[in-house]
mmCIF file of C-alpha atoms in Angstrom:
data_model
loop_
_atom_site.group_PDB
_atom_site.id
_atom_site.type_symbol
_atom_site.label_atom_id
_atom_site.label_comp_id
_atom_site.label_asym_id
_atom_site.label_seq_id
_atom_site.Cartn_x
_atom_site.Cartn_y
_atom_site.Cartn_z
ATOM 1 C CA MET A 262 21.202 16.722 53.576
ATOM 2 C CA LYS A 263 17.532 15.677 53.339
ATOM 3 C CA ASN A 264 16.575 19.233 51.890
ATOM 4 C CA LYS A 265 19.364 18.880 49.260
ATOM 5 C CA PHE A 266 17.813 15.377 48.358
ATOM 6 C CA ALA A 267 14.304 17.054 48.125
ATOM 7 C CA VAL A 268 15.601 19.663 45.860
ATOM 8 C CA LEU A 269 17.268 17.300 43.617
ATOM 9 C CA PHE A 270 14.233 15.132 43.509
ATOM 10 C CA LEU A 271 11.947 17.782 42.742
ATOM 11 C CA ALA A 272 14.350 19.211 39.890
ATOM 12 C CA PHE A 273 14.363 15.435 38.434
ATOM 13 C CA PHE A 274 10.781 15.273 38.162
ATOM 14 C CA THR A 275 10.581 18.904 36.718
ATOM 15 C CA ALA A 276 12.812 18.084 33.983
ATOM 16 C CA LEU A 277 11.076 14.783 33.432
ATOM 17 C CA PHE A 278 7.622 16.705 33.040
ATOM 18 C CA ILE A 279 9.230 19.368 30.655
ATOM 19 C CA GLY A 280 10.927 16.631 28.426
ATOM 20 C CA GLY A 281 7.536 14.764 28.368
ATOM 21 C CA CYS A 282 5.524 17.941 27.186
ATOM 22 C CA ALA A 283 8.297 18.687 24.679
ATOM 23 C CA SER A 284 8.241 15.321 23.082
ATOM 24 C CA SER A 285 4.390 15.150 23.040
ATOM 25 C CA GLY A 286 4.103 16.821 19.532
ATOM 26 C CA VAL A 287 3.676 14.798 16.268
ATOM 27 C CA ALA A 288 6.973 13.606 14.966
ATOM 28 C CA ARG A 289 7.795 14.660 11.368
ATOM 29 C CA ASN A 290 7.966 11.024 10.284
ATOM 30 C CA SER A 291 4.836 9.992 11.817
ATOM 31 C CA GLY A 292 1.712 8.623 10.209
ATOM 32 C CA ILE A 293 1.477 6.138 7.344
ATOM 33 C CA ILE A 294 1.514 6.876 3.629
ATOM 34 C CA LYS A 295 0.972 4.273 0.937
ATOM 35 C CA SER A 296 1.246 4.318 -2.823
ATOM 36 C CA SER A 297 -1.495 2.871 -4.950
ATOM 37 C CA ASP A 298 0.778 1.806 -7.777
ATOM 38 C CA PRO A 299 4.651 1.029 -7.476
ATOM 39 C CA ILE A 300 6.822 3.370 -9.805
ATOM 40 C CA PHE A 301 10.177 2.138 -11.293
ATOM 41 C CA ILE A 302 11.825 4.860 -13.456
ATOM 42 C CA THR A 303 13.597 3.218 -16.294
ATOM 43 C CA ASN A 304 16.224 6.037 -16.716
ATOM 44 C CA LEU A 305 17.124 9.038 -14.918
ATOM 45 C CA PRO A 306 18.969 12.050 -16.431
ATOM 46 C CA GLU A 307 22.555 12.763 -15.081
ATOM 47 C CA GLN A 308 21.578 16.430 -14.284
ATOM 48 C CA LYS A 309 19.084 16.946 -11.591
ATOM 49 C CA LEU A 310 17.038 19.790 -12.850
ATOM 50 C CA VAL A 311 13.599 19.631 -11.168
ATOM 51 C CA ASN A 312 10.457 21.746 -11.344
ATOM 52 C CA VAL A 313 7.733 21.225 -8.659
ATOM 53 C CA ALA A 314 4.074 22.368 -9.097
ATOM 54 C CA PHE A 315 1.182 20.997 -7.061
ATOM 55 C CA THR A 316 -2.267 22.162 -7.226
ATOM 56 C CA ASN A 317 -4.751 21.930 -4.247
ATOM 57 C CA THR A 318 -8.501 21.140 -4.324
ATOM 58 C CA SER A 319 -8.876 20.194 -0.773
ATOM 59 C CA ASN A 320 -10.287 22.409 1.999
ATOM 60 C CA PHE A 321 -6.978 22.820 3.599
ATOM 61 C CA ASP A 322 -4.247 25.160 2.776
ATOM 62 C CA SER A 323 -1.050 23.421 1.573
ATOM 63 C CA ASN A 324 2.613 24.529 1.308
ATOM 64 C CA LEU A 325 3.590 21.156 -0.292
ATOM 65 C CA THR A 326 5.188 22.714 -3.398
ATOM 66 C CA THR A 327 7.555 24.863 -1.438
ATOM 67 C CA GLU A 328 8.364 22.184 1.085
ATOM 68 C CA ILE A 329 9.114 19.520 -1.593
ATOM 69 C CA GLU A 330 11.357 22.110 -3.275
ATOM 70 C CA ASN A 331 13.291 22.717 -0.023
ATOM 71 C CA TYR A 332 13.757 18.961 0.593
ATOM 72 C CA LEU A 333 14.958 18.417 -3.012
ATOM 73 C CA THR A 334 17.356 21.141 -2.976
ATOM 74 C CA GLN A 335 18.906 19.667 0.136
ATOM 75 C CA ASP A 336 19.323 16.637 -1.659
ATOM 76 C CA GLY A 337 21.328 18.247 -4.644
ATOM 77 C CA TYR A 338 18.556 18.860 -7.056
ATOM 78 C CA SER A 339 18.429 22.272 -8.699
ATOM 79 C CA VAL A 340 14.893 23.750 -8.864
ATOM 80 C CA VAL A 341 14.428 25.448 -12.333
ATOM 81 C CA SER A 342 11.762 26.829 -14.320
ATOM 82 C CA LYS A 343 9.523 24.248 -16.171
ATOM 83 C CA ASP A 344 11.120 24.828 -19.563
ATOM 84 C CA LYS A 345 14.611 24.067 -18.276
ATOM 85 C CA ALA A 346 13.566 21.127 -16.073
ATOM 86 C CA ASN A 347 14.259 17.362 -16.961
ATOM 87 C CA ILE A 348 12.247 16.004 -13.984
ATOM 88 C CA LEU A 349 8.590 17.554 -13.473
ATOM 89 C CA ILE A 350 7.117 16.660 -10.169
ATOM 90 C CA GLU A 351 3.251 17.538 -10.442
ATOM 91 C CA GLY A 352 -0.090 16.502 -8.817
ATOM 92 C CA ASN A 353 -3.027 17.565 -6.943
ATOM 93 C CA LEU A 354 -3.921 17.402 -3.340
ATOM 94 C CA ASN A 355 -7.426 15.766 -3.721
ATOM 95 C CA TYR A 356 -8.385 16.128 -0.096
ATOM 96 C CA PHE A 357 -7.034 16.509 3.340
ATOM 97 C CA ARG A 358 -9.444 16.274 6.263
ATOM 98 C CA ARG A 359 -9.949 15.678 9.995
ATOM 99 C CA ILE A 360 -12.093 12.899 11.056
ATOM 100 C CA ALA A 361 -13.532 12.564 14.658
ATOM 101 C CA TYR A 362 -14.125 9.212 16.253
ATOM 102 C CA LYS A 363 -15.100 8.021 19.790
ATOM 103 C CA ASP A 364 -11.996 6.645 21.664
ATOM 104 C CA ASN A 365 -13.260 4.450 24.631
ATOM 105 C CA ARG A 366 -9.655 3.458 25.824
ATOM 106 C CA PHE A 367 -9.066 3.532 29.577
ATOM 107 C CA ARG A 368 -7.672 6.889 30.480
ATOM 108 C CA PRO A 369 -7.287 7.360 34.263
ATOM 109 C CA THR A 370 -5.716 10.642 35.453
ATOM 110 C CA PHE A 371 -2.604 10.944 37.580
ATOM 111 C CA GLY A 372 -1.322 13.929 39.818
ATOM 112 C CA PHE A 373 1.794 14.214 41.561
ATOM 113 C CA GLY A 374 2.597 16.490 44.672
ATOM 114 C CA PHE A 375 5.586 17.465 46.653
ATOM 115 C CA GLY A 376 5.815 19.631 49.831
ATOM 116 C CA MET A 377 8.513 20.729 52.178
ATOM 117 C CA GLY A 378 8.254 22.735 55.442
ATOM 118 C CA ARG A 379 10.336 25.998 55.609
ATOM 119 C CA PHE A 380 11.899 25.095 58.916
ATOM 120 C CA SER A 381 11.462 21.412 58.908
ATOM 121 C CA ARG A 382 13.967 18.716 58.194
ATOM 122 C CA HIS A 383 11.179 16.521 56.636
ATOM 123 C CA PHE A 384 9.459 16.597 53.256
ATOM 124 C CA GLY A 385 6.477 14.973 51.599
ATOM 125 C CA LEU A 386 5.769 13.274 48.392
ATOM 126 C CA GLY A 387 2.479 12.201 47.162
ATOM 127 C CA MET A 388 0.971 10.672 44.053
ATOM 128 C CA GLY A 389 -2.701 9.984 43.153
ATOM 129 C CA MET A 390 -4.829 8.333 40.432
ATOM 130 C CA GLY A 391 -8.346 9.246 39.527
ATOM 131 C CA PHE A 392 -11.295 8.075 37.618
ATOM 132 C CA PRO A 393 -14.439 9.878 36.392
ATOM 133 C CA PHE A 394 -17.225 9.796 38.970
ATOM 134 C CA GLY A 395 -19.396 6.969 38.203
ATOM 135 C CA TRP A 396 -17.014 5.397 35.602
ATOM 136 C CA ASP A 397 -17.900 2.018 34.475
ATOM 137 C CA LEU A 398 -15.575 -0.195 32.105
ATOM 138 C CA ASP A 399 -18.615 -0.827 29.854
ATOM 139 C CA ASP A 400 -20.043 2.670 29.744
ATOM 140 C CA ASP A 401 -19.524 4.406 26.463
ATOM 141 C CA TYR A 402 -20.516 7.808 27.840
ATOM 142 C CA TYR A 403 -17.029 8.485 29.009
ATOM 143 C CA GLY A 404 -15.587 7.755 25.632
ATOM 144 C CA VAL A 405 -13.151 10.650 24.488
ATOM 145 C CA THR A 406 -13.408 12.144 21.089
ATOM 146 C CA SER A 407 -10.256 11.732 19.293
ATOM 147 C CA TYR A 408 -9.104 12.835 15.715
ATOM 148 C CA ILE A 409 -7.217 11.405 12.871
ATOM 149 C CA TYR A 410 -6.228 13.204 9.562
ATOM 150 C CA ASP A 411 -6.163 11.679 6.154
ATOM 151 C CA GLY A 412 -5.395 12.821 2.750
ATOM 152 C CA GLN A 413 -4.817 11.661 -0.827
ATOM 153 C CA LEU A 414 -2.287 13.181 -3.313
ATOM 154 C CA SER A 415 -2.349 12.461 -7.117
ATOM 155 C CA LEU A 416 1.302 12.359 -7.967
ATOM 156 C CA LEU A 417 2.755 12.641 -11.529
ATOM 157 C CA ILE A 418 6.360 12.560 -12.125
ATOM 158 C CA ARG A 419 7.813 13.337 -15.761
ATOM 159 C CA VAL A 420 11.188 12.314 -16.533
ATOM 160 C CA LYS A 421 13.041 13.656 -19.525
ATOM 161 C CA ASN A 422 15.943 11.538 -20.578
ATOM 162 C CA GLY A 423 16.683 12.632 -24.252
ATOM 163 C CA LYS A 424 14.083 14.526 -26.271
ATOM 164 C CA GLU A 425 10.779 13.238 -24.725
ATOM 165 C CA PHE A 426 9.214 13.036 -21.276
ATOM 166 C CA LYS A 427 7.924 9.738 -19.762
ATOM 167 C CA ASP A 428 5.067 9.886 -17.431
ATOM 168 C CA TYR A 429 4.920 7.909 -13.973
ATOM 169 C CA ALA A 430 1.751 8.414 -11.968
ATOM 170 C CA THR A 431 0.324 7.034 -8.627
ATOM 171 C CA ASN A 432 -1.801 8.027 -5.749
ATOM 172 C CA LEU A 433 -0.358 8.659 -2.165
ATOM 173 C CA ASN A 434 -2.785 7.836 0.636
ATOM 174 C CA TYR A 435 -1.788 9.332 4.015
ATOM 175 C CA GLN A 436 -3.233 8.758 7.473
ATOM 176 C CA SER A 437 -1.861 10.394 10.646
ATOM 177 C CA GLU A 438 -1.550 8.978 14.015
ATOM 178 C CA PRO A 439 -4.456 9.524 16.551
ATOM 179 C CA ASP A 440 -4.640 12.925 18.161
ATOM 180 C CA ALA A 441 -1.564 13.946 16.186
ATOM 181 C CA GLY A 442 -1.674 17.595 17.286
ATOM 182 C CA SER A 443 -2.364 20.825 15.182
ATOM 183 C CA VAL A 444 -3.017 21.095 11.660
ATOM 184 C CA ALA A 445 0.292 22.723 10.978
ATOM 185 C CA ARG A 446 2.165 19.780 12.768
ATOM 186 C CA VAL A 447 0.080 17.054 10.752
ATOM 187 C CA THR A 448 0.840 19.101 7.519
ATOM 188 C CA ASP A 449 4.456 19.036 8.296
ATOM 189 C CA SER A 450 4.167 15.305 8.846
ATOM 190 C CA PHE A 451 2.293 14.868 5.478
ATOM 191 C CA ASN A 452 4.757 17.101 3.518
ATOM 192 C CA TYR A 453 7.802 15.003 4.691
ATOM 193 C CA LYS A 454 5.967 11.753 3.947
ATOM 194 C CA VAL A 455 5.322 12.768 0.374
ATOM 195 C CA TYR A 456 8.993 13.940 0.027
ATOM 196 C CA GLN A 457 10.186 10.590 1.338
ATOM 197 C CA GLN A 458 7.970 8.744 -1.265
ATOM 198 C CA ILE A 459 9.330 10.944 -4.169
ATOM 199 C CA LYS A 460 12.917 10.631 -2.936
ATOM 200 C CA GLN A 461 12.515 6.937 -3.126
ATOM 201 C CA ILE A 462 10.963 6.913 -6.506
ATOM 202 C CA LEU A 463 13.772 9.151 -7.725
ATOM 203 C CA SER A 464 16.580 6.834 -6.368
ATOM 204 C CA ARG A 465 14.858 3.488 -7.418
ATOM 205 C CA GLN A 466 15.515 2.663 -11.110
ATOM 206 C CA ASN A 467 14.869 -0.319 -13.372
ATOM 207 C CA ASP A 468 17.721 -0.631 -15.759
ATOM 208 C CA ASN A 469 15.839 -3.230 -17.757
#
């Protein structure tokens, strides 16, 4: 009976550990993005014919154009050539960079151990917590180097309702969460945040 309990207990902590590792990656909706100027489109066309074209003068590779096209297609927009579009989404990725800083938050280490003898009816369970040798609360030497990413996108949305296009422009400023993961994960979060801003703009109208 005790052996069965031990096996179940070990399975529970294994599942907990694996679940924690799987959820440690940056969420697609993580980070913060802010618009420098609010945009209110006065009149949107009935047909959703969109063309997306972003340039990139940052030092990072960007798939922003493709990702925004995919998201808008899922929302019911038709991606067409520029000459056929009545909504043009343009802009430039001005910069996207990784910034290092010293993180002096208290970070003890934890360890978990489990043991059970082959012919024994007893099992053992242990947990420990460790600190860096000579660790001092006021000592900056043990600070951990952490990273955040930030970026800026100049966004231009041109809307044609009739014969002429009307332009709406703003800057989108992004900052990731600390230690958000790989560049690919942060880029995915950035792309999704930009899409959310564009979606809000295209669904928010001023009828005056």
